[in-house]
CSV table of C-alpha atoms in Angstrom, one decimal:
chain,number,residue,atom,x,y,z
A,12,UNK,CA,-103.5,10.9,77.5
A,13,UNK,CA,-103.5,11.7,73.8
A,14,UNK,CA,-101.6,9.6,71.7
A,15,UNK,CA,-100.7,11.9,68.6
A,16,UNK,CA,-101.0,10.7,65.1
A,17,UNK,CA,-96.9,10.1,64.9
A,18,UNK,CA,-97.1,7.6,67.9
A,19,UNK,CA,-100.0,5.6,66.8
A,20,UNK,CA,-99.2,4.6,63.2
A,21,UNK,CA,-95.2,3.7,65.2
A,22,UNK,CA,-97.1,1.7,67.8
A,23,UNK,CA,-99.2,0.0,65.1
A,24,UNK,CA,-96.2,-0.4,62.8
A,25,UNK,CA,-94.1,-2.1,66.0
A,26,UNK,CA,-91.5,0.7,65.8
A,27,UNK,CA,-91.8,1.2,70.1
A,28,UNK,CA,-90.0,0.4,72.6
A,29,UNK,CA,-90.7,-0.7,75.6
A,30,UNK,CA,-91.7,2.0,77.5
A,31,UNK,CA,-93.2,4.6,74.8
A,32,UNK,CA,-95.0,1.1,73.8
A,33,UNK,CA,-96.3,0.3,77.2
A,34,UNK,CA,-97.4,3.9,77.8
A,35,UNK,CA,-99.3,3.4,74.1
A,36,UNK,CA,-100.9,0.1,75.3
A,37,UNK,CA,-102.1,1.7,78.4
A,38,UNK,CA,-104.3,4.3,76.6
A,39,UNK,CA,-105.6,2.3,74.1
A,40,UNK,CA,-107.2,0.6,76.7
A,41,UNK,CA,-108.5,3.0,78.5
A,42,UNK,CA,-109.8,5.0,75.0
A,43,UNK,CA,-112.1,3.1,72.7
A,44,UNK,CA,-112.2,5.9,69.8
A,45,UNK,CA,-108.1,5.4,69.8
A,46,UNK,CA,-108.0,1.8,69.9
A,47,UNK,CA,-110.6,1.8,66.9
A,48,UNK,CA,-108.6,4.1,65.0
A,49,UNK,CA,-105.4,1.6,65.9
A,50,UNK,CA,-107.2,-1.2,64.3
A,51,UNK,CA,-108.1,0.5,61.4
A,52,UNK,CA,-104.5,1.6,60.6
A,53,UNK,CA,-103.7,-2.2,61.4
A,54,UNK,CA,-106.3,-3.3,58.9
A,55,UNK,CA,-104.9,-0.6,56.5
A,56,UNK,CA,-101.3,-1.6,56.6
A,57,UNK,CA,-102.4,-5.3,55.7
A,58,UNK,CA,-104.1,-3.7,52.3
A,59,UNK,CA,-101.6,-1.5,51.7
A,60,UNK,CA,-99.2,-4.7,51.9
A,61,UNK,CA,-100.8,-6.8,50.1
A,62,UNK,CA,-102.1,-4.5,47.4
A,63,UNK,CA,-98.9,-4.7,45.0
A,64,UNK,CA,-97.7,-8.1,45.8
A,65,UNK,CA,-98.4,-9.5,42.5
A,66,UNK,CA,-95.5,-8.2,41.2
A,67,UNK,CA,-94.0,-11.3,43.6
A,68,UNK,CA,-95.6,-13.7,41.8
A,69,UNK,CA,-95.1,-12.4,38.4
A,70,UNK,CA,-91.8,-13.6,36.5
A,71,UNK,CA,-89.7,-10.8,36.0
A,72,UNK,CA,-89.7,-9.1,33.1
A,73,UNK,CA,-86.4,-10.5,30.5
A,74,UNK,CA,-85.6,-7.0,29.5
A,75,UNK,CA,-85.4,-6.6,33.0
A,76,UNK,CA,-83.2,-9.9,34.1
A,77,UNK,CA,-81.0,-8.7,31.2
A,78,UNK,CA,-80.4,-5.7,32.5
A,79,UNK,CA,-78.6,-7.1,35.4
A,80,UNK,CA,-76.3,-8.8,33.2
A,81,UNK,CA,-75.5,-6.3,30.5
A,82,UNK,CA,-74.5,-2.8,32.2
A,83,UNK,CA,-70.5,-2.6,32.3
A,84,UNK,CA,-68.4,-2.7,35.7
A,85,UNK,CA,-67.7,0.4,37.2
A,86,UNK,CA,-64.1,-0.8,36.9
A,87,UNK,CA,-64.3,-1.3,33.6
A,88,UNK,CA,-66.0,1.7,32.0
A,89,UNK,CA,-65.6,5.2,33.6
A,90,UNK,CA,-68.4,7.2,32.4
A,91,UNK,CA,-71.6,7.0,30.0
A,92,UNK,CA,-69.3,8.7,27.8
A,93,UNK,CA,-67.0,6.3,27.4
A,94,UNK,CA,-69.5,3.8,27.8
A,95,UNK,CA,-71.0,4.9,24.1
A,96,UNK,CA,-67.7,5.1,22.4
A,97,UNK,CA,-66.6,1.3,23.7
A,98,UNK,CA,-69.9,-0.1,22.3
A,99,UNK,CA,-68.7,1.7,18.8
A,100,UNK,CA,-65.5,-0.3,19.1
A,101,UNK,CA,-64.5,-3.2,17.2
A,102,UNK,CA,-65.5,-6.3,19.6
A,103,UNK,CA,-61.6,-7.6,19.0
A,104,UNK,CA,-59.9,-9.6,21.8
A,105,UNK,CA,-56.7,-6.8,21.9
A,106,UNK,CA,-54.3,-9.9,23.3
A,107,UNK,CA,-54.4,-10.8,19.8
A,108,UNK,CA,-52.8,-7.3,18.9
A,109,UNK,CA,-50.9,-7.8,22.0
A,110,UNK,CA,-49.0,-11.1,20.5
A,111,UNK,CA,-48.7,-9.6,17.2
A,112,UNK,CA,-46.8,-6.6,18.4
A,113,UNK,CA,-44.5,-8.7,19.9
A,114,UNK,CA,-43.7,-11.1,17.2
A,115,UNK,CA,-40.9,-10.2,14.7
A,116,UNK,CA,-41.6,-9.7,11.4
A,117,UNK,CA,-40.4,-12.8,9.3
A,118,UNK,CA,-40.9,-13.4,5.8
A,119,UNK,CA,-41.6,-10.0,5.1
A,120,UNK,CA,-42.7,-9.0,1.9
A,121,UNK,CA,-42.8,-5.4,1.2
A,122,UNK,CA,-44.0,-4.4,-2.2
A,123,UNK,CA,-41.9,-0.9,-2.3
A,124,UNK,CA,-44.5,0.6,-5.1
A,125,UNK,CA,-44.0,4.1,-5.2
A,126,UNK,CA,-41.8,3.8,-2.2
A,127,UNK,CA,-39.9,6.3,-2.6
A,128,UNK,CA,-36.1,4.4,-2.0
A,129,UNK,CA,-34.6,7.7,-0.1
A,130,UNK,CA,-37.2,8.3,2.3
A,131,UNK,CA,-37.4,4.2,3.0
A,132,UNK,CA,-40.8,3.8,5.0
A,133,UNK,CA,-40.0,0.5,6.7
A,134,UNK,CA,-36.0,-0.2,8.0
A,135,UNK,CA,-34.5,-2.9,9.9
A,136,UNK,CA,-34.9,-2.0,13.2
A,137,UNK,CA,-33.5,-4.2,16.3
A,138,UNK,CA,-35.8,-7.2,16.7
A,139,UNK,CA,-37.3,-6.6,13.1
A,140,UNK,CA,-38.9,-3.8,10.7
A,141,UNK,CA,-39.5,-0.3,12.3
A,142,UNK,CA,-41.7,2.2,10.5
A,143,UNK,CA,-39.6,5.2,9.2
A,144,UNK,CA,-40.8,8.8,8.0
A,145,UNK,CA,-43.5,9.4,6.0
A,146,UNK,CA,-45.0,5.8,7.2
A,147,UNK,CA,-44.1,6.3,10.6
A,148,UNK,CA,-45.2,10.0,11.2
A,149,UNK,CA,-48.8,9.2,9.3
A,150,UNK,CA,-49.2,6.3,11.9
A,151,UNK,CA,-48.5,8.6,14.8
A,152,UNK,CA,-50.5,11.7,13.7
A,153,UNK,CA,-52.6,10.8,11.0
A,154,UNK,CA,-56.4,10.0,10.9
A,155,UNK,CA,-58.0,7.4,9.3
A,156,UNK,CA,-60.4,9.9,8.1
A,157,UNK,CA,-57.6,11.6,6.2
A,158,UNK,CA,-57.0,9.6,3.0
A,159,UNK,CA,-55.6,12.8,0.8
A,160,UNK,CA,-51.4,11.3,1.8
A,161,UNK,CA,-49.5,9.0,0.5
A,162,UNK,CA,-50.1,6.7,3.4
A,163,UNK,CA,-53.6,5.8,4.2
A,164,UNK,CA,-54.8,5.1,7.8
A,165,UNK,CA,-57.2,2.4,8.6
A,166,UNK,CA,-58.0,1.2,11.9
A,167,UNK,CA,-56.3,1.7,15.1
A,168,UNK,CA,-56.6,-0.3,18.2
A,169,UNK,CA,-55.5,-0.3,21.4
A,170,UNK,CA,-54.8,-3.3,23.5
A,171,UNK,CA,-55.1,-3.6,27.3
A,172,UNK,CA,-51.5,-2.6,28.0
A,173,UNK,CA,-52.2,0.8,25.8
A,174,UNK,CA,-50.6,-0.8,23.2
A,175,UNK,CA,-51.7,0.4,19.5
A,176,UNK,CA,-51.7,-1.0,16.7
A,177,UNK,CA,-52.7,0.8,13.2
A,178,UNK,CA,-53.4,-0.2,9.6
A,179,UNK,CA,-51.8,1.5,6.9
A,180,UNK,CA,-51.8,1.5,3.1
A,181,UNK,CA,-49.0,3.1,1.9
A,182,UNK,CA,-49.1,3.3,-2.6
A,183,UNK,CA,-49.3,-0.1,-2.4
A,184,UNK,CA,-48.1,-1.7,0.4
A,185,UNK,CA,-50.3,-2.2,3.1
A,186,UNK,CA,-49.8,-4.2,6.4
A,187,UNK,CA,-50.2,-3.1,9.8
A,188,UNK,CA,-47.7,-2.0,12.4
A,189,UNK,CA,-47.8,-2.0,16.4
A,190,UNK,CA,-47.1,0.0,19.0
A,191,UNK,CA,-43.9,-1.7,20.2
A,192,UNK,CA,-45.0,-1.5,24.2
A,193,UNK,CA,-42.9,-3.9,26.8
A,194,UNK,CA,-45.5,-6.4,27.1
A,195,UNK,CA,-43.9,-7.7,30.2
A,196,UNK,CA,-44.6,-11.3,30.5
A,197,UNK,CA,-48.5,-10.8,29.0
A,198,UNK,CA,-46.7,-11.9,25.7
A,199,UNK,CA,-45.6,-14.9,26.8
A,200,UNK,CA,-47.9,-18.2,27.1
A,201,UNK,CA,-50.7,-17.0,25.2
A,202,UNK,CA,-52.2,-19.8,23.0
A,203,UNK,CA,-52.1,-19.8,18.8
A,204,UNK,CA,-56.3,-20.3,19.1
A,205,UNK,CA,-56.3,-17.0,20.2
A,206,UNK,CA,-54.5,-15.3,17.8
A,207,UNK,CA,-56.3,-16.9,15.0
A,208,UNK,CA,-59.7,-16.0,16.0
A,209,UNK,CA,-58.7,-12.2,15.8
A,210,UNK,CA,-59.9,-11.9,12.4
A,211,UNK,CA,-62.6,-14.6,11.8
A,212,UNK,CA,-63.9,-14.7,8.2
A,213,UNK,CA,-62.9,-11.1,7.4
A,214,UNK,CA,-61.4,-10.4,4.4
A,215,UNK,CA,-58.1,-8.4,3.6
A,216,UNK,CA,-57.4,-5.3,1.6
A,217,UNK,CA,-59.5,-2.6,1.5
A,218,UNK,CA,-61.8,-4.4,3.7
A,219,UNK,CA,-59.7,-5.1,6.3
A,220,UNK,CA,-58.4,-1.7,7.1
A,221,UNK,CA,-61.8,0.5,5.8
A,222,UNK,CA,-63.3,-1.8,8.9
A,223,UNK,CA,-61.4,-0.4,11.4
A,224,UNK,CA,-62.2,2.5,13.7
A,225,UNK,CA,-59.4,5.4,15.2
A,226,UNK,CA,-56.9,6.0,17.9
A,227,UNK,CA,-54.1,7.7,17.8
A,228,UNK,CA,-50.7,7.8,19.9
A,229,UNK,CA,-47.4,8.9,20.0
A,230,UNK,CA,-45.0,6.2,19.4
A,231,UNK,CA,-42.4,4.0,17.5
A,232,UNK,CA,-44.4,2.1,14.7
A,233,UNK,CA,-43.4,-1.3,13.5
A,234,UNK,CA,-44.9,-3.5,10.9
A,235,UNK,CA,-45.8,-6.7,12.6
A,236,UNK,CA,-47.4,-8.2,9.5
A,237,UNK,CA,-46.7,-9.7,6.4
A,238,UNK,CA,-47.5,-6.6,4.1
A,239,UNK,CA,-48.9,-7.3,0.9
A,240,UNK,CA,-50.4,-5.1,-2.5
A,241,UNK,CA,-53.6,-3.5,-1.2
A,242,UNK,CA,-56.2,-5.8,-3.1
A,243,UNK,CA,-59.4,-4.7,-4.4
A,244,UNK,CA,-62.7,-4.5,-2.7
A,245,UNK,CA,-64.2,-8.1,-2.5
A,246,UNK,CA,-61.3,-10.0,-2.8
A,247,UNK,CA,-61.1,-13.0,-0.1
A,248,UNK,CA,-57.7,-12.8,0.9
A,249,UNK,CA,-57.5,-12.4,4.8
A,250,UNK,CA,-56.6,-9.4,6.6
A,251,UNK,CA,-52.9,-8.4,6.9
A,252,UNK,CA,-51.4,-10.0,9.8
A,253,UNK,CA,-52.9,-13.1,10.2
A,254,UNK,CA,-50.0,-14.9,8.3
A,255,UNK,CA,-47.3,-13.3,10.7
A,256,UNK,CA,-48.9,-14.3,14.0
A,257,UNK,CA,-46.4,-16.7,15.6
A,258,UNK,CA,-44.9,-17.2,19.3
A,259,UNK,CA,-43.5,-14.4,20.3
A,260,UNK,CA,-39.4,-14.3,21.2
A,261,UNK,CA,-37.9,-13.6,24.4
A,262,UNK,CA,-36.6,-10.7,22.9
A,263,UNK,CA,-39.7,-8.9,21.7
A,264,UNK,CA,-41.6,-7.8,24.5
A,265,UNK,CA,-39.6,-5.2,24.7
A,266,UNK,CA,-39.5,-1.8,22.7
A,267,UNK,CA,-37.2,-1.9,20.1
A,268,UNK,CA,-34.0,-0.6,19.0
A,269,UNK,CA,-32.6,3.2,18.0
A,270,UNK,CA,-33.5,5.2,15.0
A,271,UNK,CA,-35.2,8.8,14.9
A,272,UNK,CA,-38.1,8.8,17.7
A,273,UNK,CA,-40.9,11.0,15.9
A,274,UNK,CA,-42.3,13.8,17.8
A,275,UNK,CA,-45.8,14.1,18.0
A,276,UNK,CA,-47.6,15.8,20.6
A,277,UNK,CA,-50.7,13.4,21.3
A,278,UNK,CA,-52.3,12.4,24.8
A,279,UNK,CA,-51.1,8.9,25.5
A,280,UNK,CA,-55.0,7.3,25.8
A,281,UNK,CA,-56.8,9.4,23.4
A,282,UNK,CA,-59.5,8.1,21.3
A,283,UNK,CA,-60.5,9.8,18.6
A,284,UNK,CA,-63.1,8.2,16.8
B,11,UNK,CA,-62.3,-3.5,41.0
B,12,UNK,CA,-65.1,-4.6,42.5
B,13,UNK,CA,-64.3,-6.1,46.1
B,14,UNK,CA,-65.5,-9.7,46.6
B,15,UNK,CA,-68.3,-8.9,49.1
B,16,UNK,CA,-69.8,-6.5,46.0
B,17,UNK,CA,-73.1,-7.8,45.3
B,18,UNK,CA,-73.4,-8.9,41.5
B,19,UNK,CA,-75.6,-8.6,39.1
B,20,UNK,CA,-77.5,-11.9,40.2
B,21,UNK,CA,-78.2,-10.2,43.6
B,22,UNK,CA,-80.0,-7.6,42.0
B,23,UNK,CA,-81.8,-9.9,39.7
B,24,UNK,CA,-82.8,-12.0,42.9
B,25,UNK,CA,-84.7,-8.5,44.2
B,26,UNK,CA,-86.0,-7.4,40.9
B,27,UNK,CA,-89.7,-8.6,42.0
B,28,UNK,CA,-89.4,-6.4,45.0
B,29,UNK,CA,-88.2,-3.9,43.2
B,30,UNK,CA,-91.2,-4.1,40.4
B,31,UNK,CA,-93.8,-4.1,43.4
B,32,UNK,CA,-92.1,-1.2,45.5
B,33,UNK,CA,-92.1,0.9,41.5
B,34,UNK,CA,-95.7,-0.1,41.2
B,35,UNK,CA,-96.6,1.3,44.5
B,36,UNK,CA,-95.3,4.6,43.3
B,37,UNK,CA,-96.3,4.7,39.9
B,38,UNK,CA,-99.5,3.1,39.9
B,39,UNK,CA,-98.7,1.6,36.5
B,40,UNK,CA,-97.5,-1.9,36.2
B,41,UNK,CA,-95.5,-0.6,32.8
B,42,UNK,CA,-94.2,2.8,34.0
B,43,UNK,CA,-93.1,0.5,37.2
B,44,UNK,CA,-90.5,-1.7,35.0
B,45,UNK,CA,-89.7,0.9,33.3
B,46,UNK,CA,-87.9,2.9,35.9
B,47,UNK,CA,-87.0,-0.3,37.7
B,48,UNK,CA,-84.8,-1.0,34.1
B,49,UNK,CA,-83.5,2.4,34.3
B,50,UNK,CA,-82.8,2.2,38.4
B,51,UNK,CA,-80.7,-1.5,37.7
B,52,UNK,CA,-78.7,0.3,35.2
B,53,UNK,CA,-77.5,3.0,37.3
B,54,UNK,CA,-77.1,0.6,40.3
B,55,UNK,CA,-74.7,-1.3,38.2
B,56,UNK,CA,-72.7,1.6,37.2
B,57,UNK,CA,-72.3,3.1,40.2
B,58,UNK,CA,-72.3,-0.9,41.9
B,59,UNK,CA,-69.0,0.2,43.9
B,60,UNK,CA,-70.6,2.7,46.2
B,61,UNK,CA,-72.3,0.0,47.5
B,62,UNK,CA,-71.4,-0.2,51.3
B,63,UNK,CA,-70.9,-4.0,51.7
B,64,UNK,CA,-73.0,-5.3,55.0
B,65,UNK,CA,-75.8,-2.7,54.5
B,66,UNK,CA,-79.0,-3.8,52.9
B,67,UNK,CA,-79.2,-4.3,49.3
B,68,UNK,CA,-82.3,-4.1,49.2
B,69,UNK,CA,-82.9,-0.9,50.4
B,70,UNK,CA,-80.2,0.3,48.3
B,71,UNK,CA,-81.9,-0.4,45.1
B,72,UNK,CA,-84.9,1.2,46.9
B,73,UNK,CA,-83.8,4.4,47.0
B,74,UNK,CA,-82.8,3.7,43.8
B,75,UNK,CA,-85.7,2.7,42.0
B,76,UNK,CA,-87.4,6.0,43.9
B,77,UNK,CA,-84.5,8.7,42.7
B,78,UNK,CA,-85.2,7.0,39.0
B,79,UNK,CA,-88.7,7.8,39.7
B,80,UNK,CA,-88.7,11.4,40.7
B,81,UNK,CA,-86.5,11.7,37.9
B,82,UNK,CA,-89.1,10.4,35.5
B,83,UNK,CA,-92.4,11.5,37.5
B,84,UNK,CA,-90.3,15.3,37.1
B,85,UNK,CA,-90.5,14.7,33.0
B,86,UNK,CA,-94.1,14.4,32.3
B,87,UNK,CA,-97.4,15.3,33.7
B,88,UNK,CA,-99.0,13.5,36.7
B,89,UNK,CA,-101.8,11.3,35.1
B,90,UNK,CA,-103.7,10.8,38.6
B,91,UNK,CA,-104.5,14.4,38.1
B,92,UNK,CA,-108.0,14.3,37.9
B,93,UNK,CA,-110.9,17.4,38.6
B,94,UNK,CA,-114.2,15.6,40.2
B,95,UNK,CA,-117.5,16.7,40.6
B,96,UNK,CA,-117.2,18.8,44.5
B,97,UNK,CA,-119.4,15.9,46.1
B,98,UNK,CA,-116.4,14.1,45.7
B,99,UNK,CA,-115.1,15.2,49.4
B,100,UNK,CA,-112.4,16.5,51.6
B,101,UNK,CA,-109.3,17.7,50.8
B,102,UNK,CA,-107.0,14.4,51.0
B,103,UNK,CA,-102.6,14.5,51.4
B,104,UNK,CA,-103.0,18.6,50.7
B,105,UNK,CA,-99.1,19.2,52.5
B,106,UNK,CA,-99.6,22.5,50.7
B,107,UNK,CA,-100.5,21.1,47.2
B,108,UNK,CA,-103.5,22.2,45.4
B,109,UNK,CA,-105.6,18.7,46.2
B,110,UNK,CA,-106.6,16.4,43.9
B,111,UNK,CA,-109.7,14.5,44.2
B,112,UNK,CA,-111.6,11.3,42.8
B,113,UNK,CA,-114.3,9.3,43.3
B,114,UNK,CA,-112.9,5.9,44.2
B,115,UNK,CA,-113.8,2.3,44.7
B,116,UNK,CA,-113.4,1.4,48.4
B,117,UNK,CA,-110.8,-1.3,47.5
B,118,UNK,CA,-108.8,0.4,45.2
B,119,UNK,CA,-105.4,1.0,46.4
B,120,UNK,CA,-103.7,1.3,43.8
B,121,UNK,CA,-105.1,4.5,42.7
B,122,UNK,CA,-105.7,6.0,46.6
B,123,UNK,CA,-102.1,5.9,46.7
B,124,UNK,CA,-102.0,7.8,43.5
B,125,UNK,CA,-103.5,11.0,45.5
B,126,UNK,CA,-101.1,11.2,47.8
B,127,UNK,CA,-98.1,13.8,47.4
B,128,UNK,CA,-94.9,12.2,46.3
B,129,UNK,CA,-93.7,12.5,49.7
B,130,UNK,CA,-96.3,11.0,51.4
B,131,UNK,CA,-96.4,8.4,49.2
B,132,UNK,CA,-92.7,6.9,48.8
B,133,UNK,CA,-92.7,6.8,52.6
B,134,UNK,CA,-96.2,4.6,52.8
B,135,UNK,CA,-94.5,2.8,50.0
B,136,UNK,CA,-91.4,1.6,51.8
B,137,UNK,CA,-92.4,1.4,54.7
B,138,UNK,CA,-96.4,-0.6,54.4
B,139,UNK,CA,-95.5,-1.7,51.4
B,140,UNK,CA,-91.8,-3.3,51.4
B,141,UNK,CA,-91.8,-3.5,54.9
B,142,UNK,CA,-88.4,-1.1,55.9
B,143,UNK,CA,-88.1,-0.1,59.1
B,144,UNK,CA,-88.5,3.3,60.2
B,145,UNK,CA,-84.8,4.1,60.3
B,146,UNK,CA,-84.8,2.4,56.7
B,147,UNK,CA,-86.7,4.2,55.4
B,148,UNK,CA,-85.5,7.4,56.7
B,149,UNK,CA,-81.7,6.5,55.0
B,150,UNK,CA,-83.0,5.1,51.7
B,151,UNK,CA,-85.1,9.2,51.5
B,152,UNK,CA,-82.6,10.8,52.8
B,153,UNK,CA,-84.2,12.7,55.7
B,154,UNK,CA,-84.7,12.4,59.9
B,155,UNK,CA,-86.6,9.7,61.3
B,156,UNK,CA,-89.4,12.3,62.1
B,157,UNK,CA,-89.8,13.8,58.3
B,158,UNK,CA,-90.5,9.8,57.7
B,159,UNK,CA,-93.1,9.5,60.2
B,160,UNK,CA,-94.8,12.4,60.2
B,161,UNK,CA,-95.2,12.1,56.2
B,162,UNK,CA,-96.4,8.4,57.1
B,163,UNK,CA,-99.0,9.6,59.6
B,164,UNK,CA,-100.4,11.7,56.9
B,165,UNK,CA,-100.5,9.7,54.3
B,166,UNK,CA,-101.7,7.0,56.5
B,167,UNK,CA,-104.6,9.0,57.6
B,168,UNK,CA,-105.5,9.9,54.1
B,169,UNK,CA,-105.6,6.4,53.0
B,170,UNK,CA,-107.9,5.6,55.6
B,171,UNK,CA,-110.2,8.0,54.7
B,172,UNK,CA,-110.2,7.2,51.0
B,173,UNK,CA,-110.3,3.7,51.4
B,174,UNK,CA,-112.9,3.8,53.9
B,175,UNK,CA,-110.7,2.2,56.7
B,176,UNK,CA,-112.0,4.5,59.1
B,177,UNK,CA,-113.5,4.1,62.5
């Protein structure tokens, strides 16, 4: 019988069964020419498997051990697209935000400037100060690239509850006000070392808020920091908030009290960078 | 998330030298090789959750590391190209192609595997090379059982008659 091309290299590979492999057994020997061409496809599937094993012995490459470490989780990163704008992202742990969202504002220091005293900016809200008017629709709506207002936008962030939280600069009085989201229980039990490292060795002012990158959202703002004169460039004074953070109340981790709820029609989740 | 029988990124790392040899059977350079296996562990890890937990890893990445390939062999010019003087002989892998020829050392694999068709090829690669079954094989390309070994036959036979394996 002929043994076609197809069934050799299988027999010679061990992919037969039984029968089709007896059958192929049985004409090799009864056919030198095939059983000679058997053996040489035998001999040539030991080169061919031999013939790139160095890459076995070799250590792997770093940049390619790294690799395996440094893509993103499909869980955490949707597309390439958001994969690029994360790694533009300040690297900031957002549970700091989270804490200081929730924390009242005590101590407040609010240097009015050209405030103007009928269109107050900050009020007494429920559990502390809530952003009014001009302050409060510039942190909704406003981009930090805009810096024409009377209220100046720094950096946004959002935390991992879509919480945001926004720098402002206001004529003078510059602090930074959060998204007041339920927090839920997240709020709760989070240790002081964590809030402290939000900021590391960066300094306040101009710095602070210049440093900071966009979002924007829809949203009652409130001033969880401790406000203070924008300082110049190069000064060493920390960045707003860091003197505020403090364990949160029971109270807080919810959103806060009544006044006018600013429209503003923005995609809850939007980045704009 | 990722479910807890999701193989992590120290899996892959564990098959990166299989990986690096399977690449360097279809590139035929040791650099080009890591450089799609790079690109195929980066795409495995993004897309880590199609992973179907009790199949093989392995020839996962496989199949991988070849898509990445035909991705990159697509973007640039075949350098095994090469015109020979006629003595040179038959027409080897031709599947339709306009064939290729060159004079060859008798032990150089690396480079006979070079003139075969893609096709041919990545199935002598996965299967004589990394050792996948049949029925492997056939799920890592994508096709029947008989597209893989009748594309394995030929290239088989072509191999043979460049590397002087013959009877």
């Amino acid at each position: 019988m002929s043994v076609s091309d197809e069934k050799l290299i299988a027999f010679v590979d061990g992919e037969l069964d039984g029968a089709e492999r007896a059958e192929v057994e049985a004409a090799l020997a009864a056919d030198a020419t095939l059983a000679a061409r058997a053996e040489a496809q035998r001999k040539l599937r030991t080169r061919l498997s031999a013939a790139f094993d160095g890459a076995l012995d070799e250590p792997v490459p770093e940049r390619l051990r790294a690799a395996t470490e440094a893509a993103p989780r499909a869980a955490d990163v949707a597309s390439m697209a958001d994969r690029r704008a994360a790694k533009t992202r300040p690297q900031w742990s957002f549970r700091e935000w989270g804490a200081m969202a929730a924390s009242l504002v005590g101590g407040l220091v609010i240097g009015l400037g050209a405030m103007n005293a009928n269109a107050p900016m900050i009020a007494p809200g429920d559990d502390g100060l809530v952003a009014r008017g001009q302050l409060a629709r510039a942190l909704d709506t406003q981009l930090a690239s805009d810096e024409a207002g009377a209220v100046r936008i720094g950096l946004s962030f959002r935390d991992q509850n879509g919480a945001y939280c926004r720098t402002f600069d206001a004529r003078g009085t510059a602090g930074l006000a959060c998204n007041q989201q339920p927090l839920a229980g997240r709020a709760h039990g989070r240790k002081r070392e964590h809030r402290r490292s939000a900021y590391g060795e960066r300094t306040g002012g101009e710095k602070c808020w210049r440093r900071w990158t966009n979002a924007s959202r829809a949203n009652r703002w409130m001033p969880t920091a401790k406000p203070k004169r924008a300082k110049r460039a190069g000064t060493e004074q920390p960045c707003p908030g860091r003197e505020a953070i403090r364990e949160p109340s029971m109270g807080s981790a919810r959103n806060v009290g009544h006044g006018s709820r600013l429209s503003a029609s923005l995609r809850p989740g939007s980045v704009e960078h | 998330m990722p479910s807890a029988a999701a193989p992590t990124g120290a899996d892959i790392a564990a098959l990166l030298p299989r990986l690096r040899r399977f690449a360097r059977a279809l590139t035929g350079h040791t650099a080009d090789a890591d450089d799609v296996v790079q690109i195929a562990v980066e795409r495995a890890l993004m897309r880590i959750d199609q992973f179907q937990p009790g199949t093989k890893l392995e020839a996962w990445l496989l199949s991988i590391v070849r898509n990445a390939w035909i991705d990159e062999a697509r973007a640039r010019t075949r350098r095994s190209k090469t015109f020979v003087a006629p003595e040179a002989g038959e027409n080897v892998g031709s599947d339709g192609e306009a064939a290729m020829h060159a004079k060859l050392e008798a032990n150089d694999v690396w480079a006979a595997m070079q003139q075969l068709p893609e096709e041919q090829r990545e199935a002598v690669a996965l299967v004589c090379v990394e050792g996948l079954a049949y029925r492997e094989a056939a799920e890592a390309l994508g096709v029947p059982i008989g597209t893989v070994t009748s594309r394995l036959a030929r290239g088989r036979e072509a191999l043979a008659r460049l590397l002087g394996e013959t009877p």
